[in-house]
Amino acid sequence: MLLMPPMSSVMESHSGQSFIRSTAFGYVDVDAESAESATEEGNAAYRSAGSVLNLADARFGIVDSDYTTSRWGDRSPDGLPVYVWTFRKSSTNRTLPPPVYLLRHEIGHDLFVRYLVPSTKRDQYGGDAPDWLDEMAAVAFEGEALKAIRRRAAVRYAREAKLIPLQRFLTMVHPEMATGSIPASSGQLAPVFEARSNETLQFYSTATAFYDFLVIRTKSAAIIAQLAAAFRDGENLDQWILARTGYEERENGIDALNADFLTWIACDPDYGGGASR
Ligand SMILES: [Zn+2]
């Protein structure tokens, strides 16, 4: 239960700048200027938690970093995860804030690790799940505009033979982890907004495309929740994917799956088969 004021009675606090508002997903504690974008990101993440991760009512708060000493993913006194975000360029901070549309991506990471496949080890990206599955959960939370950019990039990478082959994608360390740009020792995912590895964009595009491909091939919108359950059950995810996509009986099934994946990228209307691309 949240001890928050209802939507109609906006409470003023934090030297008159921040407003705590209750929302469908929990609450936002941000300045009036950021309230709309914070609520929009939270609503989108809440919907994706249901459709992508099968989490029926994943509630959380979104708080402006200027108004809290909490860190990303801490729990509020009410027990909700708190997502601390920098919405504005402050007088003390000379760097630009991260684009707010990345907030839902980062919430996707946290919810996946918090509820589906937690982290029990140090020095790893996200949780115990393979890095590609951690990242796939987050890109699945992204909005349509960003997805369209990732899809166009996937088509381009595929044409230039730069898309990461599934044989490698399913086993590789996250490119940003490999460069050491993610502080892994905390066991908590810290948002990173500037790619240091030149393979990061391919990794994200491959994750978006493989997610779309799996949803279509398996006819399962919640394929990520199913993959997480298979992982928790100790299944070999490569074999599980091959079985779900009809390649388990094939010799070199993963090669056949990758060939199918590339053909699909070339032809699917949202990818290379679209009229506008
Ligand atoms: Zn990510």
PDB file of N, CA, C and O and ligand atoms in Angstrom, residues 105-106 109 125 134-135 138-139 174 189 204, ligand 1:
ATOM      1  N   HIS A 105      13.942   1.366 -20.794  1.00  0.00           N
ATOM      2  CA  HIS A 105      14.943   0.315 -21.036  1.00  0.00           C
ATOM      3  C   HIS A 105      15.599  -0.098 -19.719  1.00  0.00           C
ATOM      4  O   HIS A 105      15.709  -1.290 -19.406  1.00  0.00           O
ATOM      5  N   GLU A 106      16.000   0.899 -18.943  1.00  0.00           N
ATOM      6  CA  GLU A 106      16.690   0.600 -17.684  1.00  0.00           C
ATOM      7  C   GLU A 106      15.742  -0.032 -16.667  1.00  0.00           C
ATOM      8  O   GLU A 106      16.148  -0.893 -15.891  1.00  0.00           O
ATOM      9  N   HIS A 109      15.571  -3.678 -17.462  1.00  0.00           N
ATOM     10  CA  HIS A 109      16.717  -4.403 -16.894  1.00  0.00           C
ATOM     11  C   HIS A 109      16.456  -4.739 -15.434  1.00  0.00           C
ATOM     12  O   HIS A 109      16.653  -5.868 -14.992  1.00  0.00           O
ATOM     13  N   TYR A 125      27.264  -9.060 -16.051  1.00  0.00           N
ATOM     14  CA  TYR A 125      26.323  -8.062 -16.542  1.00  0.00           C
ATOM     15  C   TYR A 125      24.922  -8.458 -16.118  1.00  0.00           C
ATOM     16  O   TYR A 125      24.469  -9.573 -16.418  1.00  0.00           O
ATOM     17  N   ASP A 134      19.561 -10.767 -20.727  1.00  0.00           N
ATOM     18  CA  ASP A 134      19.436  -9.531 -19.947  1.00  0.00           C
ATOM     19  C   ASP A 134      19.166  -8.343 -20.878  1.00  0.00           C
ATOM     20  O   ASP A 134      18.276  -7.520 -20.623  1.00  0.00           O
ATOM     21  N   GLU A 135      19.947  -8.251 -21.950  1.00  0.00           N
ATOM     22  CA  GLU A 135      19.790  -7.098 -22.844  1.00  0.00           C
ATOM     23  C   GLU A 135      18.504  -7.192 -23.653  1.00  0.00           C
ATOM     24  O   GLU A 135      17.855  -6.177 -23.934  1.00  0.00           O
ATOM     25  N   ALA A 138      15.616  -5.748 -21.833  1.00  0.00           N
ATOM     26  CA  ALA A 138      15.607  -4.280 -21.794  1.00  0.00           C
ATOM     27  C   ALA A 138      15.197  -3.684 -23.141  1.00  0.00           C
ATOM     28  O   ALA A 138      14.385  -2.754 -23.186  1.00  0.00           O
ATOM     29  N   VAL A 139      15.718  -4.201 -24.238  1.00  0.00           N
ATOM     30  CA  VAL A 139      15.342  -3.620 -25.542  1.00  0.00           C
ATOM     31  C   VAL A 139      13.869  -3.894 -25.855  1.00  0.00           C
ATOM     32  O   VAL A 139      13.222  -3.121 -26.574  1.00  0.00           O
ATOM     33  N   HIS A 174      28.590  -9.344 -22.757  1.00  0.00           N
ATOM     34  CA  HIS A 174      28.084  -8.043 -23.201  1.00  0.00           C
ATOM     35  C   HIS A 174      29.270  -7.142 -23.586  1.00  0.00           C
ATOM     36  O   HIS A 174      30.229  -7.019 -22.813  1.00  0.00           O
ATOM     37  N   LEU A 189      22.823  -3.206 -11.547  1.00  0.00           N
ATOM     38  CA  LEU A 189      23.066  -2.648 -12.863  1.00  0.00           C
ATOM     39  C   LEU A 189      23.061  -1.126 -12.792  1.00  0.00           C
ATOM     40  O   LEU A 189      22.105  -0.523 -12.362  1.00  0.00           O
ATOM     41  N   TYR A 204      22.907  -4.580 -29.496  1.00  0.00           N
ATOM     42  CA  TYR A 204      21.540  -4.132 -29.203  1.00  0.00           C
ATOM     43  C   TYR A 204      20.602  -4.412 -30.380  1.00  0.00           C
ATOM     44  O   TYR A 204      19.459  -4.832 -30.194  1.00  0.00           O
TER      45      TYR A 204
HETATM   46 ZN    ZN B   1      20.684  -2.291 -21.645  1.00  0.00          ZN
END
